[in-house]
mmCIF file of C-alpha atoms in Angstrom:
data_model
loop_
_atom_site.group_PDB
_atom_site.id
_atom_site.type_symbol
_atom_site.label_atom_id
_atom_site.label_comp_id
_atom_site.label_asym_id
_atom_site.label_seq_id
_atom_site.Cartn_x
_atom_site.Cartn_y
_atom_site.Cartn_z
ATOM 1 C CA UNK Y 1 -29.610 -20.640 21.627
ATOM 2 C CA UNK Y 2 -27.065 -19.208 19.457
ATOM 3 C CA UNK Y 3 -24.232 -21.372 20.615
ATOM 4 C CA UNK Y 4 -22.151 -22.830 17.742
ATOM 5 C CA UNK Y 5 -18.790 -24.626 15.994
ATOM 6 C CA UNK Y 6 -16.985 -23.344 13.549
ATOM 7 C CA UNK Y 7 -13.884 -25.951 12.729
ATOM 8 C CA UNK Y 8 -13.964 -26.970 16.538
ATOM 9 C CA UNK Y 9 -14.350 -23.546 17.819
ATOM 10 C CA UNK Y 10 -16.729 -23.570 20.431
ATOM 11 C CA UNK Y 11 -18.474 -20.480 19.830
ATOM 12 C CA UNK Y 12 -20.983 -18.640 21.985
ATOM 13 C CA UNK Y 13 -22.721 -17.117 18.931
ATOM 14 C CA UNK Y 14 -21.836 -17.549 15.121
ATOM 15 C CA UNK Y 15 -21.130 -13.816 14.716
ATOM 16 C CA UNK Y 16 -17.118 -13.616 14.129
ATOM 17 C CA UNK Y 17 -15.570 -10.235 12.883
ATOM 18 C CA UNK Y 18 -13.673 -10.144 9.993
ATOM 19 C CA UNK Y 19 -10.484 -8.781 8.842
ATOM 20 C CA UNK Y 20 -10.616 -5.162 8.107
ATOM 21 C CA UNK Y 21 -9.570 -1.660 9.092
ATOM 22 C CA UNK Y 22 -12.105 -2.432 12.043
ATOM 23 C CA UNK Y 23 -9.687 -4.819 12.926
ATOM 24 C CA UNK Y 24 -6.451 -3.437 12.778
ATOM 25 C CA UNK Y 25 -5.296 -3.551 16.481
ATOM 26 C CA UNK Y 26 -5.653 -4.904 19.674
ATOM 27 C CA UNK Y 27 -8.088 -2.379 20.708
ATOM 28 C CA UNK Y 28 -9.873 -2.306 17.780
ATOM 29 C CA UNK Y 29 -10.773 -5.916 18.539
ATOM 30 C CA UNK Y 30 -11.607 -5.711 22.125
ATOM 31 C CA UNK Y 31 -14.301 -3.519 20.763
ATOM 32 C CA UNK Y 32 -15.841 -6.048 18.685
ATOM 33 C CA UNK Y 33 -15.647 -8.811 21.513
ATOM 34 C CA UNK Y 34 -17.414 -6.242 24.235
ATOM 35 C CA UNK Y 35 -20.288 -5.974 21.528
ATOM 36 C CA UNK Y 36 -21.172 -9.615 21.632
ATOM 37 C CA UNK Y 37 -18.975 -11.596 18.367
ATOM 38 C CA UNK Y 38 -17.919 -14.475 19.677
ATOM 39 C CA UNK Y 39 -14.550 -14.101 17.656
ATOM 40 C CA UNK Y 40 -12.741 -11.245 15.145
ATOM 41 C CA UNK Y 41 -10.270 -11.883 13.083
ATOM 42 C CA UNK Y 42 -6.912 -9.849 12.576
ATOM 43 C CA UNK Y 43 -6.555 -7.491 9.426
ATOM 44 C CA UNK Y 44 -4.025 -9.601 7.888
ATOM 45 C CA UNK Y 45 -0.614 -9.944 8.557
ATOM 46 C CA UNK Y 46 2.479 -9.778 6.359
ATOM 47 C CA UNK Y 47 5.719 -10.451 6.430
ATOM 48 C CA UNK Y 48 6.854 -6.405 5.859
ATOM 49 C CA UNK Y 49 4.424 -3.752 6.589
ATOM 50 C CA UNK Y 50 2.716 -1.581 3.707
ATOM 51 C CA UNK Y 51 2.007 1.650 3.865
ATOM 52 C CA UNK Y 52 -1.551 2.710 2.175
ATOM 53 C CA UNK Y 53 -2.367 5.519 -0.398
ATOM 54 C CA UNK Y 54 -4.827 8.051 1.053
ATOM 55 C CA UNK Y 55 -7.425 7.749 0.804
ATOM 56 C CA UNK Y 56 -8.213 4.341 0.676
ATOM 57 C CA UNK Y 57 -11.814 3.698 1.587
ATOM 58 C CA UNK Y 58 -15.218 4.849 -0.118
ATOM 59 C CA UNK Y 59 -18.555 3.660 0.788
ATOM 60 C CA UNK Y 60 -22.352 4.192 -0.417
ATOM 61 C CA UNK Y 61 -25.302 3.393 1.149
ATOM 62 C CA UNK Y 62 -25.304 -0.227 -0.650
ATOM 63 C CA UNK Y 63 -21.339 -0.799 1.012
ATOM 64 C CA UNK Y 64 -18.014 -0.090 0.545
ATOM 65 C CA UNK Y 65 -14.885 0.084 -1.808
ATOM 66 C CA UNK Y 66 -11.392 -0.197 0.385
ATOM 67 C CA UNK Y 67 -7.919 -0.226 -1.345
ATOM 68 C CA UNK Y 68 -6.139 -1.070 2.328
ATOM 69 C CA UNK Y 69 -4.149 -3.604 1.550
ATOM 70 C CA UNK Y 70 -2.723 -5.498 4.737
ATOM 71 C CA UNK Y 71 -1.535 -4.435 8.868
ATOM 72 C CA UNK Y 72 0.945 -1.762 8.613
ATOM 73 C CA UNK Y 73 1.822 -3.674 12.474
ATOM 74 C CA UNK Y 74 5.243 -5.208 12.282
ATOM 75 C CA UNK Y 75 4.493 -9.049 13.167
ATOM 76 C CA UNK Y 76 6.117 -9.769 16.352
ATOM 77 C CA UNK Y 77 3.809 -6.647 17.740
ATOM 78 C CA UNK Y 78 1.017 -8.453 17.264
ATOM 79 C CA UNK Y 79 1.452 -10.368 20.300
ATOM 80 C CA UNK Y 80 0.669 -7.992 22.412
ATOM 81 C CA UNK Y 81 -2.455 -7.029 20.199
ATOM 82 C CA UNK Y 82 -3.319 -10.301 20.816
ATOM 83 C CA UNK Y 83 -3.406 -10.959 24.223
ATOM 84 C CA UNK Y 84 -5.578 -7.977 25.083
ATOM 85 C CA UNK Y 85 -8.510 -9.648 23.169
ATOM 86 C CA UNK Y 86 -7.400 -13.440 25.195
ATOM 87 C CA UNK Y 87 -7.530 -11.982 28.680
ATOM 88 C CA UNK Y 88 -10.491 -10.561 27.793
ATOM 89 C CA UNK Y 89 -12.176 -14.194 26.879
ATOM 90 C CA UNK Y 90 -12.060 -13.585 23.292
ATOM 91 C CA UNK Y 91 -11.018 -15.861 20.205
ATOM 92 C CA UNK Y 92 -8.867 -14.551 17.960
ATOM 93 C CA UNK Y 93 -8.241 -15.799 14.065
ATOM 94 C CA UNK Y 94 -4.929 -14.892 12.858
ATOM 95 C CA UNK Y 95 -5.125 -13.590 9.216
ATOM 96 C CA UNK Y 96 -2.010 -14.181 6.594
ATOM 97 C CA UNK Y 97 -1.317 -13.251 3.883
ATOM 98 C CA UNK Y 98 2.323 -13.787 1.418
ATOM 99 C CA UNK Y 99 3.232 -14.825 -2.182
ATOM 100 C CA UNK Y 100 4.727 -18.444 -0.968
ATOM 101 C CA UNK Y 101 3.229 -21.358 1.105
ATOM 102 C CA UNK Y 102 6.156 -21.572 3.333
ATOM 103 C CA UNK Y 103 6.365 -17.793 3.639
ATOM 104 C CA UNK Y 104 2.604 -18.041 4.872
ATOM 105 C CA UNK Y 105 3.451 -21.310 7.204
ATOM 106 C CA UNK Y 106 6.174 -18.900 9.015
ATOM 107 C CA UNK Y 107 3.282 -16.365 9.912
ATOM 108 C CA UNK Y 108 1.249 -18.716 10.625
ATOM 109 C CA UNK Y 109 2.941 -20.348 13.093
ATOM 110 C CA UNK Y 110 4.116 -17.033 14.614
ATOM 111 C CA UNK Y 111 0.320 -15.967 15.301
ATOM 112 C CA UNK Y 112 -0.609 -19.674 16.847
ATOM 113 C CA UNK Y 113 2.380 -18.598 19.019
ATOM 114 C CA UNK Y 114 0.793 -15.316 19.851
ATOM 115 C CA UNK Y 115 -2.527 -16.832 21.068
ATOM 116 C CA UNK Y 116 -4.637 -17.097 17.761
ATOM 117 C CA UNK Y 117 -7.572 -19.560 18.166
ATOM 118 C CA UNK Y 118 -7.195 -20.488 14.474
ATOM 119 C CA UNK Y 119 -5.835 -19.278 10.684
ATOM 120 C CA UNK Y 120 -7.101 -17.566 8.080
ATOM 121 C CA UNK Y 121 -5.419 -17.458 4.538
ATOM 122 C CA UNK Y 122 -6.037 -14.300 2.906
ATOM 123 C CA UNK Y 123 -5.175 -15.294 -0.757
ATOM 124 C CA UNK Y 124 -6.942 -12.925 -3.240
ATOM 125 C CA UNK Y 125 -6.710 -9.088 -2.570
ATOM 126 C CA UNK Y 126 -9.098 -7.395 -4.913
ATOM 127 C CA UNK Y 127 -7.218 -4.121 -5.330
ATOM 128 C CA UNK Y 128 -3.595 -5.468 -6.341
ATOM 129 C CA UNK Y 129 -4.896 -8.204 -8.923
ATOM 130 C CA UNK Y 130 -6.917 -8.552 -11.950
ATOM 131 C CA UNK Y 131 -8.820 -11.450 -12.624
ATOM 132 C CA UNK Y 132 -6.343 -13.432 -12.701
ATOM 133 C CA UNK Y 133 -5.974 -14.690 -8.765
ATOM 134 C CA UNK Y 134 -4.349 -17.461 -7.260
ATOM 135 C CA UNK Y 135 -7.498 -18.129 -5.136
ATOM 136 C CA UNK Y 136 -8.892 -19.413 -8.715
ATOM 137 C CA UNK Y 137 -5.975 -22.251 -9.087
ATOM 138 C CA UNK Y 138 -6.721 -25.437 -6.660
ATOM 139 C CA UNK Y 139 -3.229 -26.526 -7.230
ATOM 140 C CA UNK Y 140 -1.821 -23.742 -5.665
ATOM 141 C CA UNK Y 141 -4.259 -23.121 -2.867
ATOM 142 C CA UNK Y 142 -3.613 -26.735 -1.851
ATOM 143 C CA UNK Y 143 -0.329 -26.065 -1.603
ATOM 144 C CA UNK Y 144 -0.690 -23.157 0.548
ATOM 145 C CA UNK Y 145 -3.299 -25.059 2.767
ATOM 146 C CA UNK Y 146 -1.214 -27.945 2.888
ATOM 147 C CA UNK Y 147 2.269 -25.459 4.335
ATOM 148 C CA UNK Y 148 0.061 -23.843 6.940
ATOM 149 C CA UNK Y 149 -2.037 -27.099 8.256
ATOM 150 C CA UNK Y 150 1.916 -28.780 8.717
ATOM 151 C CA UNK Y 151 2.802 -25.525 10.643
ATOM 152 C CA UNK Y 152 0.433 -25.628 13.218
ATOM 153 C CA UNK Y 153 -1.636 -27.057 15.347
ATOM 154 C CA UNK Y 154 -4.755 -25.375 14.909
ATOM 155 C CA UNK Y 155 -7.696 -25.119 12.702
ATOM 156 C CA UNK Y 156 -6.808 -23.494 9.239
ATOM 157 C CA UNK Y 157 -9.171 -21.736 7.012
ATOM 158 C CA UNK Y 158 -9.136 -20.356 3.827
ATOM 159 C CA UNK Y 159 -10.858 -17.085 2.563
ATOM 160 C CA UNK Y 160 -12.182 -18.159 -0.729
ATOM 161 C CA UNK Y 161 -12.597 -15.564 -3.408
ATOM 162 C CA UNK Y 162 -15.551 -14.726 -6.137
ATOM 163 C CA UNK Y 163 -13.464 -14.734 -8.770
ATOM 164 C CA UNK Y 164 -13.099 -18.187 -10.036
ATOM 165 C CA UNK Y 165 -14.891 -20.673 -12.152
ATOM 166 C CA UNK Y 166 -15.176 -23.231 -10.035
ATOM 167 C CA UNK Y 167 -15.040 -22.375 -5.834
ATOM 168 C CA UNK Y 168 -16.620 -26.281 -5.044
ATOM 169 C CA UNK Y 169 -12.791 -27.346 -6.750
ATOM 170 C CA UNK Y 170 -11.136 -24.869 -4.649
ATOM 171 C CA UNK Y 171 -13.309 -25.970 -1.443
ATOM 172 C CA UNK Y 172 -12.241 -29.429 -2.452
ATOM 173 C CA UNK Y 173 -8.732 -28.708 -2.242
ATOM 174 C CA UNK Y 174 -8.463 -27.102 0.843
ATOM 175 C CA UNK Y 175 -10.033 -30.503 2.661
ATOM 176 C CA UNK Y 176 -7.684 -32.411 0.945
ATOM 177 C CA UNK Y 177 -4.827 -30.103 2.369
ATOM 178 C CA UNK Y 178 -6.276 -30.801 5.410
ATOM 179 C CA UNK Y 179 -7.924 -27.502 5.665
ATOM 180 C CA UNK Y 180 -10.827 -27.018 8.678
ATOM 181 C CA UNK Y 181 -13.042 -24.720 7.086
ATOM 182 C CA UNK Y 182 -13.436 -22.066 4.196
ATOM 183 C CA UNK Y 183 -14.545 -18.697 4.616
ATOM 184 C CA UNK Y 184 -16.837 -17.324 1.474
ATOM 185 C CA UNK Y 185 -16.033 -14.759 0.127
ATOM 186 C CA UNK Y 186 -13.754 -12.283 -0.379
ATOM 187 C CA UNK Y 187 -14.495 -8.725 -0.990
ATOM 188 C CA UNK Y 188 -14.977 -8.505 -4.988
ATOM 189 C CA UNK Y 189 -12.969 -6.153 -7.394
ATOM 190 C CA UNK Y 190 -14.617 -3.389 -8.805
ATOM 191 C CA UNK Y 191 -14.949 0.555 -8.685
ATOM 192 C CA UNK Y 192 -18.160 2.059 -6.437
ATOM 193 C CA UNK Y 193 -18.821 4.664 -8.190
ATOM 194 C CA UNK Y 194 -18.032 7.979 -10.682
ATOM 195 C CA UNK Y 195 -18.042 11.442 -9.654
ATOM 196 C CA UNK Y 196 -19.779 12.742 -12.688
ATOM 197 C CA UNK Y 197 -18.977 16.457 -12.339
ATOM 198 C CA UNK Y 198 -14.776 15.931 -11.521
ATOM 199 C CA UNK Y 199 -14.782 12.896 -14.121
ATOM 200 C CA UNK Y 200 -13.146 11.048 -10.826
ATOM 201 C CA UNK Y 201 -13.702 7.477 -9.695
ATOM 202 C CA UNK Y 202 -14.598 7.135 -6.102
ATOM 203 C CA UNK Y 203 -11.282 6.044 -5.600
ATOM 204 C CA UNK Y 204 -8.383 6.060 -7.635
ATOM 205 C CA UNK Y 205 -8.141 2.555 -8.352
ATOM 206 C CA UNK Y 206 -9.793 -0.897 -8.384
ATOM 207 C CA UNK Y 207 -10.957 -2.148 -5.221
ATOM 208 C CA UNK Y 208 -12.501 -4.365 -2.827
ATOM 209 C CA UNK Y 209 -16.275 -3.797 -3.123
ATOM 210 C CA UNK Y 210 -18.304 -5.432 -0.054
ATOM 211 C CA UNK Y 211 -21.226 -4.836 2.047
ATOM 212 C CA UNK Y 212 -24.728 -5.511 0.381
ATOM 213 C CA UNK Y 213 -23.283 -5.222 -3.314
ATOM 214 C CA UNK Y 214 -21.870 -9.047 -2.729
ATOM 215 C CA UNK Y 215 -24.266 -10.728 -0.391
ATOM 216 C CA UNK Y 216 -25.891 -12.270 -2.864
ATOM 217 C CA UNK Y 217 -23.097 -13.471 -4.360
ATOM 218 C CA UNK Y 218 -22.148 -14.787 -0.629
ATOM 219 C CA UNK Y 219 -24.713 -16.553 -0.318
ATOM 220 C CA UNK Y 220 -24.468 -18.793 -3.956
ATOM 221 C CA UNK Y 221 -20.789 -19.626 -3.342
ATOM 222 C CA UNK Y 222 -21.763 -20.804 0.619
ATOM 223 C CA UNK Y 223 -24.625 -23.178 -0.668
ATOM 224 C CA UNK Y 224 -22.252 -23.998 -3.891
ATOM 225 C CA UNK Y 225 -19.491 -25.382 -1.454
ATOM 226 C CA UNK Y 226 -22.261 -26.765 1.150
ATOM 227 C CA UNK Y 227 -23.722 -28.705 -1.535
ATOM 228 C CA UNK Y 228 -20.694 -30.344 -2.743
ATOM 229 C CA UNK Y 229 -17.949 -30.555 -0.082
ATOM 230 C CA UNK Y 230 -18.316 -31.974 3.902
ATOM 231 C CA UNK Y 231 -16.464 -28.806 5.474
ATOM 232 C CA UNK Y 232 -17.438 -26.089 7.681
ATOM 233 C CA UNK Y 233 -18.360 -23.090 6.130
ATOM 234 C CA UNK Y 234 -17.901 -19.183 7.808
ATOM 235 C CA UNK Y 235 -20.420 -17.049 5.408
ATOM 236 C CA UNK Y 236 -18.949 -13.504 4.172
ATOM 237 C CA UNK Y 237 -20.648 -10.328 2.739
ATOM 238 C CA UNK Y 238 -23.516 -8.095 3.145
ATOM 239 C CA UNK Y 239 -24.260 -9.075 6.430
ATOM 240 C CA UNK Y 240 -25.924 -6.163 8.546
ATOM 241 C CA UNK Y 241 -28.919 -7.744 10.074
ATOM 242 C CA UNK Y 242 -29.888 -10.830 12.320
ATOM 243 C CA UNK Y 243 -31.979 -12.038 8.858
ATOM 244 C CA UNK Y 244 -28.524 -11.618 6.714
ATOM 245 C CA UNK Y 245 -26.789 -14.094 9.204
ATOM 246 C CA UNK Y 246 -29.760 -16.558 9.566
ATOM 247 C CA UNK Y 247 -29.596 -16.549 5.144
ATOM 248 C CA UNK Y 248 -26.448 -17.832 5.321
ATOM 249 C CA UNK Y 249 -27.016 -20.629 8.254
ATOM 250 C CA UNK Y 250 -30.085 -21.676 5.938
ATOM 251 C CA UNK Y 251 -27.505 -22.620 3.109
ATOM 252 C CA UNK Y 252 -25.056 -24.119 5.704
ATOM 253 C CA UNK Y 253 -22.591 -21.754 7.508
ATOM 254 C CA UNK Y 254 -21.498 -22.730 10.506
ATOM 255 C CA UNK Y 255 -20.697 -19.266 11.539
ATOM 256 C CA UNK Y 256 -20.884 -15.695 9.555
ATOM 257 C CA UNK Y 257 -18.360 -12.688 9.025
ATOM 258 C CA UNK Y 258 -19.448 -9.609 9.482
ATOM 259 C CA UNK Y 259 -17.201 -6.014 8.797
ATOM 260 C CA UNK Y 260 -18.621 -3.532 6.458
ATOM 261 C CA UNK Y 261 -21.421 -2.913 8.795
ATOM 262 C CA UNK Y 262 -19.234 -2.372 11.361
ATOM 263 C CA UNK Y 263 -17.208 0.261 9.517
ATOM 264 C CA UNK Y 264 -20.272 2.210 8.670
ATOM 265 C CA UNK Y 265 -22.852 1.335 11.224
ATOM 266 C CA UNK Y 266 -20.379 0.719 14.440
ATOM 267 C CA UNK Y 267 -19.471 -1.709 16.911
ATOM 268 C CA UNK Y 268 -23.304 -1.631 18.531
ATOM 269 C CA UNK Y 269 -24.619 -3.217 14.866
ATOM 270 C CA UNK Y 270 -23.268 -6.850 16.496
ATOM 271 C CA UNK Y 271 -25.362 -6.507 19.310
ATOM 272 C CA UNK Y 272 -28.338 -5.930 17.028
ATOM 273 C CA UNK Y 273 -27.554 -8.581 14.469
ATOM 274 C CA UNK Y 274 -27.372 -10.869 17.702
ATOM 275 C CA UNK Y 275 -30.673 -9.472 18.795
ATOM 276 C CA UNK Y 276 -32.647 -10.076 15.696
ATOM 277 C CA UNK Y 277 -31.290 -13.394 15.198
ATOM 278 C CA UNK Y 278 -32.926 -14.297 18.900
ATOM 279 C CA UNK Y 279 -36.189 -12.211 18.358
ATOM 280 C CA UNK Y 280 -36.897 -14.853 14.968
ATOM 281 C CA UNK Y 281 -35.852 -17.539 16.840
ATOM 282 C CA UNK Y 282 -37.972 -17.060 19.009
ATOM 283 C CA UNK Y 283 -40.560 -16.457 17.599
ATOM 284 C CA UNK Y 284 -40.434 -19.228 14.736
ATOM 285 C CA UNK Y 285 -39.851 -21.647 17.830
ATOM 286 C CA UNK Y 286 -36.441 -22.170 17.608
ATOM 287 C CA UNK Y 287 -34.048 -23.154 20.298
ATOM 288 C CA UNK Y 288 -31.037 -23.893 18.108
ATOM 289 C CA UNK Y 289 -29.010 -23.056 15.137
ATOM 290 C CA UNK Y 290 -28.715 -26.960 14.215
ATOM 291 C CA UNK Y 291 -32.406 -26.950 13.911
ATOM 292 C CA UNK Y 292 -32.071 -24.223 11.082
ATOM 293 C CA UNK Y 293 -28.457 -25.140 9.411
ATOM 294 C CA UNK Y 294 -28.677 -25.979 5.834
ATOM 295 C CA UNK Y 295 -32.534 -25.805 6.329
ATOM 296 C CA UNK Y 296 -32.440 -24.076 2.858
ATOM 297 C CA UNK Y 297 -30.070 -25.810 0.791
ATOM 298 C CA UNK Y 298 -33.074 -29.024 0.494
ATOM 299 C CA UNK Y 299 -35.110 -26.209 -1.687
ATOM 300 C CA UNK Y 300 -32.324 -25.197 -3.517
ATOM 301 C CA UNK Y 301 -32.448 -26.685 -7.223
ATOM 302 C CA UNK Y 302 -30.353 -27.206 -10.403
ATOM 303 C CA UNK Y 303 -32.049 -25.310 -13.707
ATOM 304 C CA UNK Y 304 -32.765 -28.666 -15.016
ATOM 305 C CA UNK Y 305 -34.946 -29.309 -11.843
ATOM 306 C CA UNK Y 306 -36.771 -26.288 -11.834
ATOM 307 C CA UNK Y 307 -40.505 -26.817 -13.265
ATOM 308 C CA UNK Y 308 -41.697 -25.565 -16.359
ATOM 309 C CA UNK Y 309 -45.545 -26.076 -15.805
ATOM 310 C CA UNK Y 310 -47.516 -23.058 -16.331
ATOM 311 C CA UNK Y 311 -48.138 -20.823 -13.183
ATOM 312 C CA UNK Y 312 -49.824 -17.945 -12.801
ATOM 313 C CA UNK Y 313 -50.166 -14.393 -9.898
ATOM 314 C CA UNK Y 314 -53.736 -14.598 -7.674
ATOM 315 C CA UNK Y 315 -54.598 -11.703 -5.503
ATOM 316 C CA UNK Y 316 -55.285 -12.367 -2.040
ATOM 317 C CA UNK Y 317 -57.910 -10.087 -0.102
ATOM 318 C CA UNK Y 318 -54.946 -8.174 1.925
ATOM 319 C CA UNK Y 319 -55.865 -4.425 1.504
ATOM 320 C CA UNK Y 320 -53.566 -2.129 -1.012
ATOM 321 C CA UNK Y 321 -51.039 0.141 -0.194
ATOM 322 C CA UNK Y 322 -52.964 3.696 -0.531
ATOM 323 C CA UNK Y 323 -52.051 4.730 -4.513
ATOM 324 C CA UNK Y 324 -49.727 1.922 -5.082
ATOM 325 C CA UNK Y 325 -49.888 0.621 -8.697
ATOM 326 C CA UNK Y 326 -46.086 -1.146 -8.928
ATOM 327 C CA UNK Y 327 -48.022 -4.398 -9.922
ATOM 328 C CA UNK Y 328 -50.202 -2.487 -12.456
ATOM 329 C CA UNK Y 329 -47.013 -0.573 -14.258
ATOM 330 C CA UNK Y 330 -44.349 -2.830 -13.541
ATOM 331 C CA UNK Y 331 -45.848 -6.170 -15.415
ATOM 332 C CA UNK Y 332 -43.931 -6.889 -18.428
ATOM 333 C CA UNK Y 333 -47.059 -8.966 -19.210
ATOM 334 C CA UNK Y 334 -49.816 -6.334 -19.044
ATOM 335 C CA UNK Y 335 -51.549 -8.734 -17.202
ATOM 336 C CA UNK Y 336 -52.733 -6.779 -13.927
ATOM 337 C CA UNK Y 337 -55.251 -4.090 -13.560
ATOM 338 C CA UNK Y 338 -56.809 -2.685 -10.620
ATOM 339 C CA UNK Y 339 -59.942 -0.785 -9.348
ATOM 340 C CA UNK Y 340 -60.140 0.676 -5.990
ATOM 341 C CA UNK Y 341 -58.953 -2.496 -3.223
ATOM 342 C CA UNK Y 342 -59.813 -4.935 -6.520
ATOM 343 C CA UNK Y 343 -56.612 -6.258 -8.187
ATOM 344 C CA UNK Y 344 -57.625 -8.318 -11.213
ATOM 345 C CA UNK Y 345 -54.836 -10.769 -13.113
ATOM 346 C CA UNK Y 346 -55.572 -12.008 -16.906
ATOM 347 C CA UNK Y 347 -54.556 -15.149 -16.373
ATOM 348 C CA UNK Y 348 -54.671 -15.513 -20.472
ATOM 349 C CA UNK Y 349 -51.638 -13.052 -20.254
ATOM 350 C CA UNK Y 350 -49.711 -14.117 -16.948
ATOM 351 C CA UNK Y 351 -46.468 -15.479 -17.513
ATOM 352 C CA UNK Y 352 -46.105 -16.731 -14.149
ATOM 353 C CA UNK Y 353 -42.599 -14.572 -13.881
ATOM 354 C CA UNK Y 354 -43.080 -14.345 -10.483
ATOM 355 C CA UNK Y 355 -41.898 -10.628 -10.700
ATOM 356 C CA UNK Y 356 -45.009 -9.043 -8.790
ATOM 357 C CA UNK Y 357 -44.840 -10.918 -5.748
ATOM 358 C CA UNK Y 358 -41.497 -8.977 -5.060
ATOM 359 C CA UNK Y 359 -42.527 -5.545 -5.895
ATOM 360 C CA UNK Y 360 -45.804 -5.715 -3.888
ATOM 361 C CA UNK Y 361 -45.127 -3.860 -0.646
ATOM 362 C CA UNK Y 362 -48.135 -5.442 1.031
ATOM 363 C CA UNK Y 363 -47.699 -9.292 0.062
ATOM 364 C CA UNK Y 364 -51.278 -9.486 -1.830
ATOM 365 C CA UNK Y 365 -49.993 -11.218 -4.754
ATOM 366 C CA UNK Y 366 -48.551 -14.932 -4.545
ATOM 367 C CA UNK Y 367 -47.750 -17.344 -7.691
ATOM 368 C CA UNK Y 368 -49.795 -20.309 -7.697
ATOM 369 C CA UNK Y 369 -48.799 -23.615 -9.782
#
């Protein structure tokens, strides 16, 4: 049922764990392959080993901020990291990141001689740039694409990042590099938080800020790039449940990353996001992920599409929540009012926002055209 291909992967489920902390050895791996992903990714690997600041990771309930930069394992050890996760049946994605496309053609070709399944270009690294990042210049991540894809013989990827004006250009470029696939996206740079009383950031510098913060976010740049350019598509960020994967399927990923909710739920959260993703299967009636991929991206609209006739909130008959009055104090519009089970809507005043039928916890109200 959840079978799929991900840049001619053959994949026994789309769930594919990316490059992180979670994934900085051999071991570390094998863990995410004995909890059901169908593939993991290594943190990425550089030419000469960096050493981190401590500490370098902060997280909330919403996600995470992480200043780890890249493996602090020399590259020809990775071999042997590698073929703990083969014998084991696993696939494994070699992650690389350098400053020059030949420099990231060498690595490449050193992990495709480990045993790596397939490549992943790390190019933007939230916590060492400002906005500035080469993942926003096409020119140059063609370039790049176009070194690794003549390097090896096996499917290349690139790990696109939020931070540029256009990602369908950059998409576009790394097909006509001869890219397989793009990954989407990149942990985004920013700072999780203040600690009010030691006037002290949650971490001493900017960082990468995943987990729920950017799934939204995730989720625009994968239908952006489904929309507009005929390549596979790995979804990334803010994925913690078997609904979070099946989002990003619905606006055309092929297969989904998954790694702050690993970090702060464990391993066993990939056995649950595979679980949930059967149970609504099931239950919808579906027996494939082709029968869902993209199913979303048909009701997805430009602004200029989007109607402008007048709509307005109706009340169905499903009982209240005890007390609740969100629709009642929440309407910009003074438009609602209720008595007892009765939840009356001036239509006169109803600007058809759309607002209440989110902040209803019982799904009474629905917007009617």
């Amino acid at each position: 049922m959840l079978k799929t291909e991900f840049m001619g992967l053959q994949l026994k489920n789309p769930i594919v764990v990316a490059a992180g902390p979670w994934s900085h050895d051999g071991h570390s791996m094998l863990k995410s392959i004995e909890a059901g992903a169908a593939a993991v990714v290594t943190e990425s690997v550089v030419s000469d080993t960096l050493y981190d600041v401590r500490p370098y990771i902060a997280c909330d309930s919403m996600g995470a901020q992480n200043i780890r930069m890249y493996s602090d394992i020399q590259v020809e050890e990775w071999e042997k990291e590698i073929d703990l996760v083969n014998e084991a049946g696993g696939v494994v994605i070699g992650s690389v990141s350098a400053q020059t496309p030949s420099e990231l053609g060498y690595l490449a070709n050193k992990l495709e001689k480990f045993g790596c399944s397939a490549i992943e270009l790390s190019v933007s690294n939230p916590a060492m740039e400002a906005l500035e990042v080469v993942a926003s210049h096409a020119d140059v991540i063609f370039d790049m694409t176009r070194e690794v894809v003549s390097a090896v013989d096996i499917p290349v990827t690139v790990k696109l990042s939020q931070n540029t004006t256009n990602i369908s250009k950059v998409a576009k470029a790394v097909k006509a590099a001869g890219g397989s696939g793009v990954s989407a996206i990149n942990s985004v740079r920013g700072i999780i938080g203040v600690d009010l009383e030691n006037a002290v950031p949650a971490l001493n510098t900017y960082g990468g800020i995943s987990g729920e913060y950017i799934r939204p976010m995730g989720l625009a740049s994968v239908a952006t790039i489904a929309q507009s350019v005929d390549i596979p598509v790995c979804g990334v960020g803010g994925i913690s449940s078997g609904r979070n994967a099946l989002e990003y399927i619905m606006l055309g990923a092929s297969a989904v990353q998954v790694g702050t909710a690993v970090m702060t739920d464990g391993y066993e959260v990939i056995s649950d996001i595979l679980e949930d993703m059967t149970d609504w299967m099931n239950k919808h009636g579906y027996d494939s992920l082709d029968q869902i991929r993209g199913k979303a991206l048909s009701n997805m609209k430009s602004f200029d599409e989007m109607k402008f006739e007048p709509a307005v909130s109706t009340a169905s008959s499903i009982p209240c929540e005890s007390k609740c009055e969100k629709c009642v104090n929440l309407c910009s519009y003074h438009a609602i009012s209720r008595m007892g089970e009765i939840v009356d809507i001036n239509k006169n005043s109803c600007n058809g926002c759309g607002f209440c039928v989110y902040v209803c916890p019982t799904g009474k109200l629905k917007l009617d055209w």
